[in-house]
GROMACS .gro file of C-alpha atoms in nm:
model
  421
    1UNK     CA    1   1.463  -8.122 -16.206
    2UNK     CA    2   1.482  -8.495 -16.158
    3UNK     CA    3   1.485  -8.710 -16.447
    4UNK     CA    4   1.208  -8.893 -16.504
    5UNK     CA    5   1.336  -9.277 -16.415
    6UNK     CA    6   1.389  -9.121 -16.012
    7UNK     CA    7   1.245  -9.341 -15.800
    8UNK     CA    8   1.057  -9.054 -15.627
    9UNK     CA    9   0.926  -8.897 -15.942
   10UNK     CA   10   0.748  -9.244 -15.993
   11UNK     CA   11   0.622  -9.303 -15.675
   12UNK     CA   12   0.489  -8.955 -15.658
   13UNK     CA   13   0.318  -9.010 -16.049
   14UNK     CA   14   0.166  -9.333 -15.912
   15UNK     CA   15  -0.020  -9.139 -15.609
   16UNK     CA   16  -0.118  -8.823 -15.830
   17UNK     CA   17  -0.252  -9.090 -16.114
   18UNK     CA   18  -0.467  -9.259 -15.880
   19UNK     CA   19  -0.596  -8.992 -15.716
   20UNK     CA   20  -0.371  -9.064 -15.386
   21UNK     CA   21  -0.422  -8.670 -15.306
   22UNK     CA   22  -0.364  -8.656 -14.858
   23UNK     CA   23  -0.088  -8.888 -14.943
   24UNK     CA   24   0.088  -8.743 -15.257
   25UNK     CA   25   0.083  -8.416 -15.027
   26UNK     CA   26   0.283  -8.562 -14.809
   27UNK     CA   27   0.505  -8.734 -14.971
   28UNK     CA   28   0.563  -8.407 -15.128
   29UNK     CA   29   0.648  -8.225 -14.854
   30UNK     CA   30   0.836  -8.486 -14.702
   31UNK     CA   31   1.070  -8.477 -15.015
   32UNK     CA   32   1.033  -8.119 -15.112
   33UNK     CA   33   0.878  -8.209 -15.490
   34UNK     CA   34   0.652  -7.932 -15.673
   35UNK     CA   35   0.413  -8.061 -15.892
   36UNK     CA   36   0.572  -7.938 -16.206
   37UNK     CA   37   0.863  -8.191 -16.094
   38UNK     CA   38   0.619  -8.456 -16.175
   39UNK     CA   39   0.594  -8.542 -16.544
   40UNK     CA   40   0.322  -8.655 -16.775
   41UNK     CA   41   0.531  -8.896 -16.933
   42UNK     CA   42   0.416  -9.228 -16.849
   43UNK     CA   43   0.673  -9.475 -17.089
   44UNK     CA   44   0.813  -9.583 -16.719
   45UNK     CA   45   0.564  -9.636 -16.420
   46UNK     CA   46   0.561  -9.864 -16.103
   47UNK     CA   47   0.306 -10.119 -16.294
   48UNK     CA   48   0.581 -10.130 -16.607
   49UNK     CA   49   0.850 -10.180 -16.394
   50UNK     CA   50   0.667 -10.460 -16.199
   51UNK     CA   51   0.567 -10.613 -16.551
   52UNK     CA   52   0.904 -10.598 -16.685
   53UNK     CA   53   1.022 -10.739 -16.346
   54UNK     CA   54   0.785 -11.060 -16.398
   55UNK     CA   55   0.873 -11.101 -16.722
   56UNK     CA   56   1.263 -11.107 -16.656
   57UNK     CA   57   1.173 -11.380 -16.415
   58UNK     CA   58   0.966 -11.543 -16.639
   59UNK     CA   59   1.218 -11.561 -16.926
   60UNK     CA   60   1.497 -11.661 -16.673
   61UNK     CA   61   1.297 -11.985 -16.541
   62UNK     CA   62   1.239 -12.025 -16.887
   63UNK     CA   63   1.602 -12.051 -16.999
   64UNK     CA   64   1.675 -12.233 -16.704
   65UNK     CA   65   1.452 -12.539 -16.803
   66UNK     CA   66   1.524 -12.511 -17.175
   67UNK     CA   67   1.684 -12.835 -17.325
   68UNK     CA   68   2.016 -12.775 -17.499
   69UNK     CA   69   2.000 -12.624 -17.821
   70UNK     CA   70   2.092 -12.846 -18.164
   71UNK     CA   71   2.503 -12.727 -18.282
   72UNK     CA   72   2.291 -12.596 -18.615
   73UNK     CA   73   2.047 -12.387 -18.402
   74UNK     CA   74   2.284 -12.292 -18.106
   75UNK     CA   75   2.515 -11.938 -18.158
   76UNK     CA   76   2.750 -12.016 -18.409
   77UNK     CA   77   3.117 -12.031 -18.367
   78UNK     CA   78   3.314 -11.856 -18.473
   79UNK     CA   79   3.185 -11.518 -18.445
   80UNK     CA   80   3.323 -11.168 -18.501
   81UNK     CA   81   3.509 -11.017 -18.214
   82UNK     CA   82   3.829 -10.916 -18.346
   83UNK     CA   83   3.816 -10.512 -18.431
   84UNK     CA   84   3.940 -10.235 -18.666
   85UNK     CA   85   3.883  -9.863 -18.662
   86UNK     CA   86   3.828  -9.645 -18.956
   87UNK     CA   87   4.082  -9.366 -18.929
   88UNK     CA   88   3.876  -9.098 -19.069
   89UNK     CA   89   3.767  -8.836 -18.846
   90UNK     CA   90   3.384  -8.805 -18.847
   91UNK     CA   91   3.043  -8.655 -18.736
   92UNK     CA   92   2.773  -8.877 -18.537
   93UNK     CA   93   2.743  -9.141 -18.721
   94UNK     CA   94   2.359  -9.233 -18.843
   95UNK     CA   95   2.390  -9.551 -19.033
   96UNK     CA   96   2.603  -9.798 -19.147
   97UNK     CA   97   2.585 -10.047 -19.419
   98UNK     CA   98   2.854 -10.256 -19.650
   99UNK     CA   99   2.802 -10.399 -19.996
  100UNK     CA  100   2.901 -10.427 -20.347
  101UNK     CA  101   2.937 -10.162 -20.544
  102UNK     CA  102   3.099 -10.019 -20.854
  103UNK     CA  103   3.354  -9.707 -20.787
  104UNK     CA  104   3.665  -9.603 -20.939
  105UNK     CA  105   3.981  -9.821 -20.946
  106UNK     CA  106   4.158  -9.508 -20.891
  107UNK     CA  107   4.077  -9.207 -20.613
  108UNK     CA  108   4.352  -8.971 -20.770
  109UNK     CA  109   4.197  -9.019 -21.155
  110UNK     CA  110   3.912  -8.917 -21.246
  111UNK     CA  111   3.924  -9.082 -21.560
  112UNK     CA  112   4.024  -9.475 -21.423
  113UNK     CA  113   3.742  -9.725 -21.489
  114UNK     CA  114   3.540  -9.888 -21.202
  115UNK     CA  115   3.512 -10.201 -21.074
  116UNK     CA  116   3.285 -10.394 -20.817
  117UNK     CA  117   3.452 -10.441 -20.483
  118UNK     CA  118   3.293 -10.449 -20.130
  119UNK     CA  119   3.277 -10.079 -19.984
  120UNK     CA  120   3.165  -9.949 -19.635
  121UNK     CA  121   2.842  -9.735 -19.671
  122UNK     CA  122   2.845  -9.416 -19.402
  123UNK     CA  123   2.624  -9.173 -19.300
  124UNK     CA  124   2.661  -8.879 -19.066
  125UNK     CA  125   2.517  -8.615 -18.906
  126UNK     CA  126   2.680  -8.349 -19.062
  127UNK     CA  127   2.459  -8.469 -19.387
  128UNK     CA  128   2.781  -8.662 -19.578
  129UNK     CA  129   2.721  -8.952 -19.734
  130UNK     CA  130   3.126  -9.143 -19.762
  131UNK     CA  131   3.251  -9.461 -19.938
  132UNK     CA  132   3.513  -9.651 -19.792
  133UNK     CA  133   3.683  -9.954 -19.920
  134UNK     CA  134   3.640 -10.248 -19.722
  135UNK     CA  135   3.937 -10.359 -19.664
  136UNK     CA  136   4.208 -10.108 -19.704
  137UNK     CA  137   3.987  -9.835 -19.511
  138UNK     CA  138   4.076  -9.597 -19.797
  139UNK     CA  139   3.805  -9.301 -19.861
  140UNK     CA  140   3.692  -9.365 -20.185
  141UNK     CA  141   3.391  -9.019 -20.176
  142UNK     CA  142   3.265  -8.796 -19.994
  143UNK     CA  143   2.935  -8.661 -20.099
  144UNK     CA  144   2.710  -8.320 -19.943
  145UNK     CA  145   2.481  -8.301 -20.193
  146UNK     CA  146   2.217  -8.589 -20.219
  147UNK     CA  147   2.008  -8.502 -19.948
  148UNK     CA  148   1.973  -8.111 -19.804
  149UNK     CA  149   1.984  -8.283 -19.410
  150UNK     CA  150   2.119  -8.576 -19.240
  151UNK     CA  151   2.033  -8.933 -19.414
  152UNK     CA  152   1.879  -9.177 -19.151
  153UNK     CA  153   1.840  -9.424 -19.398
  154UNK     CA  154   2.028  -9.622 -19.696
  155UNK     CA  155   1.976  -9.966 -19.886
  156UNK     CA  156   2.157 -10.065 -20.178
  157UNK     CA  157   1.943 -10.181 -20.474
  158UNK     CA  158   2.274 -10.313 -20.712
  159UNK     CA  159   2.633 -10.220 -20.776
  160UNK     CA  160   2.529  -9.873 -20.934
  161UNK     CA  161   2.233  -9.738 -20.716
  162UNK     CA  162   2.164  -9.702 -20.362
  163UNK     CA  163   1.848  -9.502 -20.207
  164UNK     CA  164   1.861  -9.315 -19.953
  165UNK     CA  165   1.592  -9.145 -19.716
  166UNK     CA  166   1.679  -8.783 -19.504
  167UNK     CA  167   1.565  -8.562 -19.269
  168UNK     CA  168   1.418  -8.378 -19.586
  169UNK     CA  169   1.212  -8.640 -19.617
  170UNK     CA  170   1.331  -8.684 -19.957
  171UNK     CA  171   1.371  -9.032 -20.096
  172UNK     CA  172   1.663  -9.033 -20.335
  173UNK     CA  173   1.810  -9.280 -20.592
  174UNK     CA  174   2.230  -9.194 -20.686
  175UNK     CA  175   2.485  -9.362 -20.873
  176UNK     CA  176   2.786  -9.448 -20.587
  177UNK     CA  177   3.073  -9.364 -20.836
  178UNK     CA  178   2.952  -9.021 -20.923
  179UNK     CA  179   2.686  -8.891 -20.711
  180UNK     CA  180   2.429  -8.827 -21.003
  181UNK     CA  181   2.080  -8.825 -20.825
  182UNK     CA  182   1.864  -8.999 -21.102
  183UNK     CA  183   1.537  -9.033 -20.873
  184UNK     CA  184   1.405  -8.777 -20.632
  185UNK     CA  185   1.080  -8.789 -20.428
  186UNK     CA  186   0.932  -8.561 -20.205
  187UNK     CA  187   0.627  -8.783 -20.073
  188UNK     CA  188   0.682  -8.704 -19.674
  189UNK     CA  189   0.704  -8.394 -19.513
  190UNK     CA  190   0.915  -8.476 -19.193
  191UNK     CA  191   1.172  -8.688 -19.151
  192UNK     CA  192   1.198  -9.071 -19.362
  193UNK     CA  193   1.301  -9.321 -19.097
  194UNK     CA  194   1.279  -9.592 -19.277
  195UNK     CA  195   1.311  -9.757 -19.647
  196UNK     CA  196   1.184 -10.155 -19.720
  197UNK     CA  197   1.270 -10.299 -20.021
  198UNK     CA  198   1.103 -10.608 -20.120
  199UNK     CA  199   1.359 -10.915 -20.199
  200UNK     CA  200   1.267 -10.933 -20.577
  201UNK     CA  201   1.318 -10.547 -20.568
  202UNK     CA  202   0.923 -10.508 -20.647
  203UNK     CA  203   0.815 -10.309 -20.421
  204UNK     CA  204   0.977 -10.010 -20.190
  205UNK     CA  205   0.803  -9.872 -19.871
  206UNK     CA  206   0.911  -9.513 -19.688
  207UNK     CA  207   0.806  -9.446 -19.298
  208UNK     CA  208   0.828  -9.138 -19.218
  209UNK     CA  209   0.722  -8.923 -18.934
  210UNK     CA  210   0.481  -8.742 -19.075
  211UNK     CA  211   0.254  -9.019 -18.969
  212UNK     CA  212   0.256  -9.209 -19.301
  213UNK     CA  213   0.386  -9.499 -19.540
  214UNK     CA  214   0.425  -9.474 -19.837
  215UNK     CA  215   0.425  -9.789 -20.092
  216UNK     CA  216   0.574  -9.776 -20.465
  217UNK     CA  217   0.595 -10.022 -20.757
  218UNK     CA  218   0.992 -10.059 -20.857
  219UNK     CA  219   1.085 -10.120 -21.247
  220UNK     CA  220   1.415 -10.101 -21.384
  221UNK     CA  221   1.412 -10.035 -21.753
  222UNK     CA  222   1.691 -10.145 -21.939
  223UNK     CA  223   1.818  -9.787 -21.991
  224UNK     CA  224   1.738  -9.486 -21.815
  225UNK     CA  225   1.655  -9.414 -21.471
  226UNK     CA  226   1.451  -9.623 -21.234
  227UNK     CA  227   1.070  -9.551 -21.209
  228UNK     CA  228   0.880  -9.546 -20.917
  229UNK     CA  229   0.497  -9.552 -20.866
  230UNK     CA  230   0.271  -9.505 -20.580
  231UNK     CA  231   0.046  -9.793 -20.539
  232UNK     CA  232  -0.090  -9.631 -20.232
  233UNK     CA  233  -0.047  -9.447 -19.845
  234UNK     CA  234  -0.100  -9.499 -19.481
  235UNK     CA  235  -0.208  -9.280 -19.240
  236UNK     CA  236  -0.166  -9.382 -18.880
  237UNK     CA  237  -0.258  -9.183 -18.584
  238UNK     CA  238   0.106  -9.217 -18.467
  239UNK     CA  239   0.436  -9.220 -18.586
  240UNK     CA  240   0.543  -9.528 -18.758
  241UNK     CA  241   0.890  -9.676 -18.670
  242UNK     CA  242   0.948  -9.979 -18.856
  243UNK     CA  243   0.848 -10.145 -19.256
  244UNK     CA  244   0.947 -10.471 -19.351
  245UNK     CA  245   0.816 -10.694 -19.603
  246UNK     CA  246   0.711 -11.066 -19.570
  247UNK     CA  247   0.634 -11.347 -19.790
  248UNK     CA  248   0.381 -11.626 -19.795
  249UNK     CA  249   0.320 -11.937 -20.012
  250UNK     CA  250  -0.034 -11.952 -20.138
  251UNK     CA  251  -0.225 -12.265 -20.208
  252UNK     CA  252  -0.120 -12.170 -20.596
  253UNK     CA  253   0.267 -12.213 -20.522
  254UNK     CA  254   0.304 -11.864 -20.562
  255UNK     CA  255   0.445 -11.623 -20.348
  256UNK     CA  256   0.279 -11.318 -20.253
  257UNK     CA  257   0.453 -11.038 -20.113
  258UNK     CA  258   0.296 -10.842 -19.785
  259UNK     CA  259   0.413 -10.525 -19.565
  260UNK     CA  260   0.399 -10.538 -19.206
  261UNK     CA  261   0.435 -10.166 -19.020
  262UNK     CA  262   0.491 -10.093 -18.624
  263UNK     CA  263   0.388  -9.746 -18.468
  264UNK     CA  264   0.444  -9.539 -18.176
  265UNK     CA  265   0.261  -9.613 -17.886
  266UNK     CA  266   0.098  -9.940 -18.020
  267UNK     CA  267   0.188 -10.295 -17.914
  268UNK     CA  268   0.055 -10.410 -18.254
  269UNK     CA  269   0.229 -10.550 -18.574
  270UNK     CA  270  -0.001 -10.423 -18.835
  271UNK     CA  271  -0.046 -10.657 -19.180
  272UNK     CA  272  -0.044 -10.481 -19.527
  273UNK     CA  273  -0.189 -10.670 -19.865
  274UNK     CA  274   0.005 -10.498 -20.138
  275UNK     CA  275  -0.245 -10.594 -20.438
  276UNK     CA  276  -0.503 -10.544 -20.546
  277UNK     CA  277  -0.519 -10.215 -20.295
  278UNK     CA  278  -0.287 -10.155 -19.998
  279UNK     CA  279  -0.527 -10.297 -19.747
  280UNK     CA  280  -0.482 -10.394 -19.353
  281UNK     CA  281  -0.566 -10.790 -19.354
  282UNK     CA  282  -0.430 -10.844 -19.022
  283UNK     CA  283  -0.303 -10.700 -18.694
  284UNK     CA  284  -0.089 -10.916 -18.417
  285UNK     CA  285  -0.014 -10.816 -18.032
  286UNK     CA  286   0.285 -10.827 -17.887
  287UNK     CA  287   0.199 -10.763 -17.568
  288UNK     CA  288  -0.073 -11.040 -17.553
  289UNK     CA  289  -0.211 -11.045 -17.193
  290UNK     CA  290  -0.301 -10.649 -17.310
  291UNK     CA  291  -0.185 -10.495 -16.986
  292UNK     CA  292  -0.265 -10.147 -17.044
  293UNK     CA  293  -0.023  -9.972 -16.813
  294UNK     CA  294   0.287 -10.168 -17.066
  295UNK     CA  295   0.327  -9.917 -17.360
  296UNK     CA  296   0.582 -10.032 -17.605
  297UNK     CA  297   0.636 -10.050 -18.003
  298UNK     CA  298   0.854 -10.275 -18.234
  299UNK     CA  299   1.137 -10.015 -18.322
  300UNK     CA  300   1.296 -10.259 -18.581
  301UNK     CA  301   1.189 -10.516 -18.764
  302UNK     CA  302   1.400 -10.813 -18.967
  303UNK     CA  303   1.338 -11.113 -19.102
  304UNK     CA  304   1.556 -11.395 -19.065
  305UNK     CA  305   1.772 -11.441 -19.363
  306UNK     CA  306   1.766 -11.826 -19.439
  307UNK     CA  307   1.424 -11.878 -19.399
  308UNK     CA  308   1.264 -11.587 -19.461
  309UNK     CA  309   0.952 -11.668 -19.233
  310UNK     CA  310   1.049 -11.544 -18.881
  311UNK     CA  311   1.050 -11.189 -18.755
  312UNK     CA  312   1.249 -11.049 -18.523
  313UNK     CA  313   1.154 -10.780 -18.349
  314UNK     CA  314   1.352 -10.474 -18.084
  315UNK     CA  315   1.134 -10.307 -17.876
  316UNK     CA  316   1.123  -9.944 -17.741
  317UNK     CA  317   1.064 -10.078 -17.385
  318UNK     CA  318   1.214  -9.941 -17.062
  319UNK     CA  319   1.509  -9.952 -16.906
  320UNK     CA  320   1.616 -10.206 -17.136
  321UNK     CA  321   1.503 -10.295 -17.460
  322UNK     CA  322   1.336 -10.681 -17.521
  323UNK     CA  323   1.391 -10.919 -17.839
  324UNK     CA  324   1.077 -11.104 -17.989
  325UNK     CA  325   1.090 -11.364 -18.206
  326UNK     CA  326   0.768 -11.465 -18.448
  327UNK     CA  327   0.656 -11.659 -18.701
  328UNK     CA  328   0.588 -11.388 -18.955
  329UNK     CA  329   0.155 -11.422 -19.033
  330UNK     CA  330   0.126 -11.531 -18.678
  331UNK     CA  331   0.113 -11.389 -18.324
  332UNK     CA  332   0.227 -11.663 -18.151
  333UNK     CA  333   0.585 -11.552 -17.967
  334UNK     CA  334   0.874 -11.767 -17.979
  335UNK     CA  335   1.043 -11.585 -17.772
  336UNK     CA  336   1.028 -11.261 -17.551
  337UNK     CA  337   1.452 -11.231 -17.447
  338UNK     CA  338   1.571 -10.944 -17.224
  339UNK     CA  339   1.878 -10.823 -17.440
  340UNK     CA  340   2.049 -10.604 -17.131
  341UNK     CA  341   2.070 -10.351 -17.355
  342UNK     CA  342   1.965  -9.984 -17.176
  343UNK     CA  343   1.793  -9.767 -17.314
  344UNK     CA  344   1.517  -9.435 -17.261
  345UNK     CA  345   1.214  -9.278 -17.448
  346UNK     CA  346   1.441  -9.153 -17.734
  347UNK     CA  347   1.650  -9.401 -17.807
  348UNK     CA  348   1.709  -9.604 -18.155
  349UNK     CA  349   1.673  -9.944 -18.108
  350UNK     CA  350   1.837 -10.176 -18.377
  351UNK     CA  351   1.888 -10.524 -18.447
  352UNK     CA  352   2.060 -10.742 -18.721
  353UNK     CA  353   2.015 -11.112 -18.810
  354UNK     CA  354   2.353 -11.296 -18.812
  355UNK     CA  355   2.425 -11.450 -19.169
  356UNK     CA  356   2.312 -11.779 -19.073
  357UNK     CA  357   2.027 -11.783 -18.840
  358UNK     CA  358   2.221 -11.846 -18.493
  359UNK     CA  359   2.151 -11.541 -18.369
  360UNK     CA  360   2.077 -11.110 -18.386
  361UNK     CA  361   2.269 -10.802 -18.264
  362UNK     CA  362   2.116 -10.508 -18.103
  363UNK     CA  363   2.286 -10.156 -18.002
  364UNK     CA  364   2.254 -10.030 -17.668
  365UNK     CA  365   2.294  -9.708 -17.501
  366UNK     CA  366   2.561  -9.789 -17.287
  367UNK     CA  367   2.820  -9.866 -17.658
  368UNK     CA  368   2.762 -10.241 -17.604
  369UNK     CA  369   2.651 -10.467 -17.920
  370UNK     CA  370   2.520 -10.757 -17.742
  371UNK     CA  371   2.480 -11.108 -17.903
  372UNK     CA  372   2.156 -11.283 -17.871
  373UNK     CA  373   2.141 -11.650 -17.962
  374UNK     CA  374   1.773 -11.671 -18.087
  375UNK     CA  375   1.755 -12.071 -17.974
  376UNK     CA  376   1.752 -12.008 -17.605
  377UNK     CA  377   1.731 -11.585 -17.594
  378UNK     CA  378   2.054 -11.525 -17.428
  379UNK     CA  379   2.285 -11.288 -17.453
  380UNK     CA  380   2.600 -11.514 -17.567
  381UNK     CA  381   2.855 -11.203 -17.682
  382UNK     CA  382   2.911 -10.835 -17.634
  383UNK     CA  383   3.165 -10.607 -17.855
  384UNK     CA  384   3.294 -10.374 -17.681
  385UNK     CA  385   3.511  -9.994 -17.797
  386UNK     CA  386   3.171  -9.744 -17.846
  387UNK     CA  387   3.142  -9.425 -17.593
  388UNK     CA  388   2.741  -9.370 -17.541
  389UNK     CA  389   2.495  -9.465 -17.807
  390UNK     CA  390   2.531  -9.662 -18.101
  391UNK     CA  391   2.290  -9.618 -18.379
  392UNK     CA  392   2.459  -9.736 -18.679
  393UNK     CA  393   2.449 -10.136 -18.727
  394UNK     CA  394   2.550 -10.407 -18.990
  395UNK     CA  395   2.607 -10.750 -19.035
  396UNK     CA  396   2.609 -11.002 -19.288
  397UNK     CA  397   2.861 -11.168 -19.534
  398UNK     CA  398   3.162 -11.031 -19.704
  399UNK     CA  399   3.374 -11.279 -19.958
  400UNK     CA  400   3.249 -11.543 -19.746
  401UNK     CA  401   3.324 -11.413 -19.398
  402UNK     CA  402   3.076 -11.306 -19.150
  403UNK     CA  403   3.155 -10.886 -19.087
  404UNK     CA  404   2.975 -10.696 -18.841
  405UNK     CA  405   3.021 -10.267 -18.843
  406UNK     CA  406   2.872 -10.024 -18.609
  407UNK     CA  407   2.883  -9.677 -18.600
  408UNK     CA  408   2.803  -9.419 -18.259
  409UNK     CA  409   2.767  -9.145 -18.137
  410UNK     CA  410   3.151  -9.125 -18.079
  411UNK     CA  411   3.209  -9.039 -18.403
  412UNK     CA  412   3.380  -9.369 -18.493
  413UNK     CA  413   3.315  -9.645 -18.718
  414UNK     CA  414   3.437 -10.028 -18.587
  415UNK     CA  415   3.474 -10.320 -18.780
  416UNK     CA  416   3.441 -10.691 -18.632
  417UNK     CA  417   3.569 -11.009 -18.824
  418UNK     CA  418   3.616 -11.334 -18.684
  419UNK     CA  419   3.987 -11.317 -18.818
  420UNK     CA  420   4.246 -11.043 -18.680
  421UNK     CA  421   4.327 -10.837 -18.972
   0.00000   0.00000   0.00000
């Protein structure tokens, strides 16, 4: 059967969707297509690919007459390019993250002390949560346990727990050293794709696709386990795909913590009060002129990590995914950039904020991780060594030096510094 980007599969969906009969049977015969050769699927027609043509044009001419960036707001040099491979052998690799964290000085005693170093964060397909030490690769665990599936998601809430959300749809808090699970929650009944945590480490927020978000309260006694509350759910008539939450500044000083949530087959950033109820205050288009043949979603959302006011935004268009930049609490875009990056209906789009502002990463499914400089949209670097997709992404800061790590579906994990190790 043809796939469903064939030229001829989209010409002959355009004819049978507007009711082209005499010449759709034509066409047919001329080209020897049955009509069960023609799919519903309508993420890529002749009007999106005209749409996505004008806009590629658009944001060219735009680029072209843009003045030259500020040195503080152009891509900042240097930037990670030099690479190291983990040397375990692996599974798919699902997510990727690096921080802090307390383990064991030794991996041969059981009985050594800990102490806080920088570790490598892994998840795979074949369900394994593993710990590696940052920077002598060195396997510090392997755990099977925590979740009963594949973990799509992680964050790190301090040095001694990190929560995790699985294919179970369990959310679970552990302790890295040991592997105790001290909080389990069983709130979704398909997969979790996603986990927010607020920056005060308030509030936590699970997506899932069972068509809901859920929203907890976060305390940390000062012993015992972490407690979690429900301050409320969503309920969305589609699968949700990204969580993030945003702060504003109210007249008081104070500053009040909101969620914003994307969805499947919605062009709309929807706007979450968090107090006094979990109420929508707010919903913002990204696809503004509302042409209704351009179906698209924000697949990841992140917010920019000096000034914590601008969102940045992946989307799950066709063939190749988009950046957006906005000012979070407003739907004016700053910019709409064509990132090169291919991708299909089932694809994973990611993106990561470099430590300073200059720019964002995004995956591809070609094994690219393409550099976008957010002042003028272009793509200013690509690292390159990933077969097929890449799902796994990270970047930020480690003892001072920018680190990015990604993670695909060629079972390998890469790590970029700006120095050659």
């Amino acid at each position: 059967m043809p796939s469903r980007d064939n030229i001829h599969v989209i010409v002959a969906r355009y004819l049978r969707d507007n009711a082209y009969d005499a010449t759709l049977e034509a066409f047919k015969g001329e080209l020897g297509i049955e009509d069960d050769m023609i799919p519903s699927d309508h993420s890529m027609t002749l009007e999106s690919i005209i749409e996505q043509k004008r806009l590629y044009d658009l944001a060219m001419g735009i680029q072209e007459m843009e003045i030259k960036p500020e040195p503080k707001d152009a891509w900042a040099i240097p930037a990670p390019n030099f690479k190291s491979l983990l040397p375990e052998q692996m599974a798919n690799i699902l997510f990727v993250k690096v921080a802090n964290l307390s383990m064991p000085t030794s991996i041969d005693d059981p009985a050594a002390g800990n102490s806080v170093r920088p570790c490598i964060l892994v998840t795979e397909a074949d369900r394994s949560l593993r710990i590696f030490d940052f920077y002598t690769f060195d396997l510090l665990k392997v755990y099977l346990h925590i979740h009963s599936s594949p973990i799509l998601m992680l964050e790190v809430l301090d040095e001694s727990n990190i929560m995790t959300g699985g294919m179970d749809g369990r959310l679970v808090i552990s302790t890295p050293s040991t592997g105790e699970v001290t909080v389990e929650l069983k709130d979704h009944f398909k997969y979790l794709v996603k986990i927010a945590i607020s920056k005060d480490h308030k509030y936590v927020a699970t997506a899932g696709y069972d068509k809901k978000v859920h929203v907890y309260s976060l305390e940390k006694p000062e012993s015992g386990p972490i407690v979690l509350s429900k301050i409320g759910t969503l309920t969305f008539p589609t699968n949700p795909e990204a969580a993030i939450f945003v702060y504003a500044d109210g007249e008081d000083g104070a500053t009040t913590t909101k969620l914003v949530v994307s969805r499947r087959d919605s062009t709309f950033l929807y706007y979450y009060k968090l107090q006094p109820n979990l109420v929508e205050f707010a919903r913002h288009n990204l696809n503004p002129e509302s042409n209704s043949w351009v179906s698209f979603c924000a697949m990841d959302l992140v917010l920019d990590p000096t000034e914590h006011k601008y969102l940045g935004a992946v989307t799950s268009t066709v063939p190749h995914m988009r950046f957006m930049l906005l000012e979070s609490g407003n739907d004016t875009i700053l910019k709409n950039a064509f990132t090169r990056a291919p991708q299909d209906a089932y694809s994973t789009s990611r993106v990561t904020w470099r430590p300073q502002g200059s720019g964002i990463w995004c995956n591809g499914d070609d094994g690219l991780i393409r550099g976008i400089e957010v002042s003028t949209g272009a793509v200013t670097a690509e690292l390159r060594h990933h077969e097929g997709k890449v799902k796994a992404l990270y970047s930020g800061m480690v003892d001072g030096k920018e680190v990015v790590v990604t993670g695909g579906f060629d079972k390998t994990i890469a790590v970029w510094e700006i120095d050659q190790r």
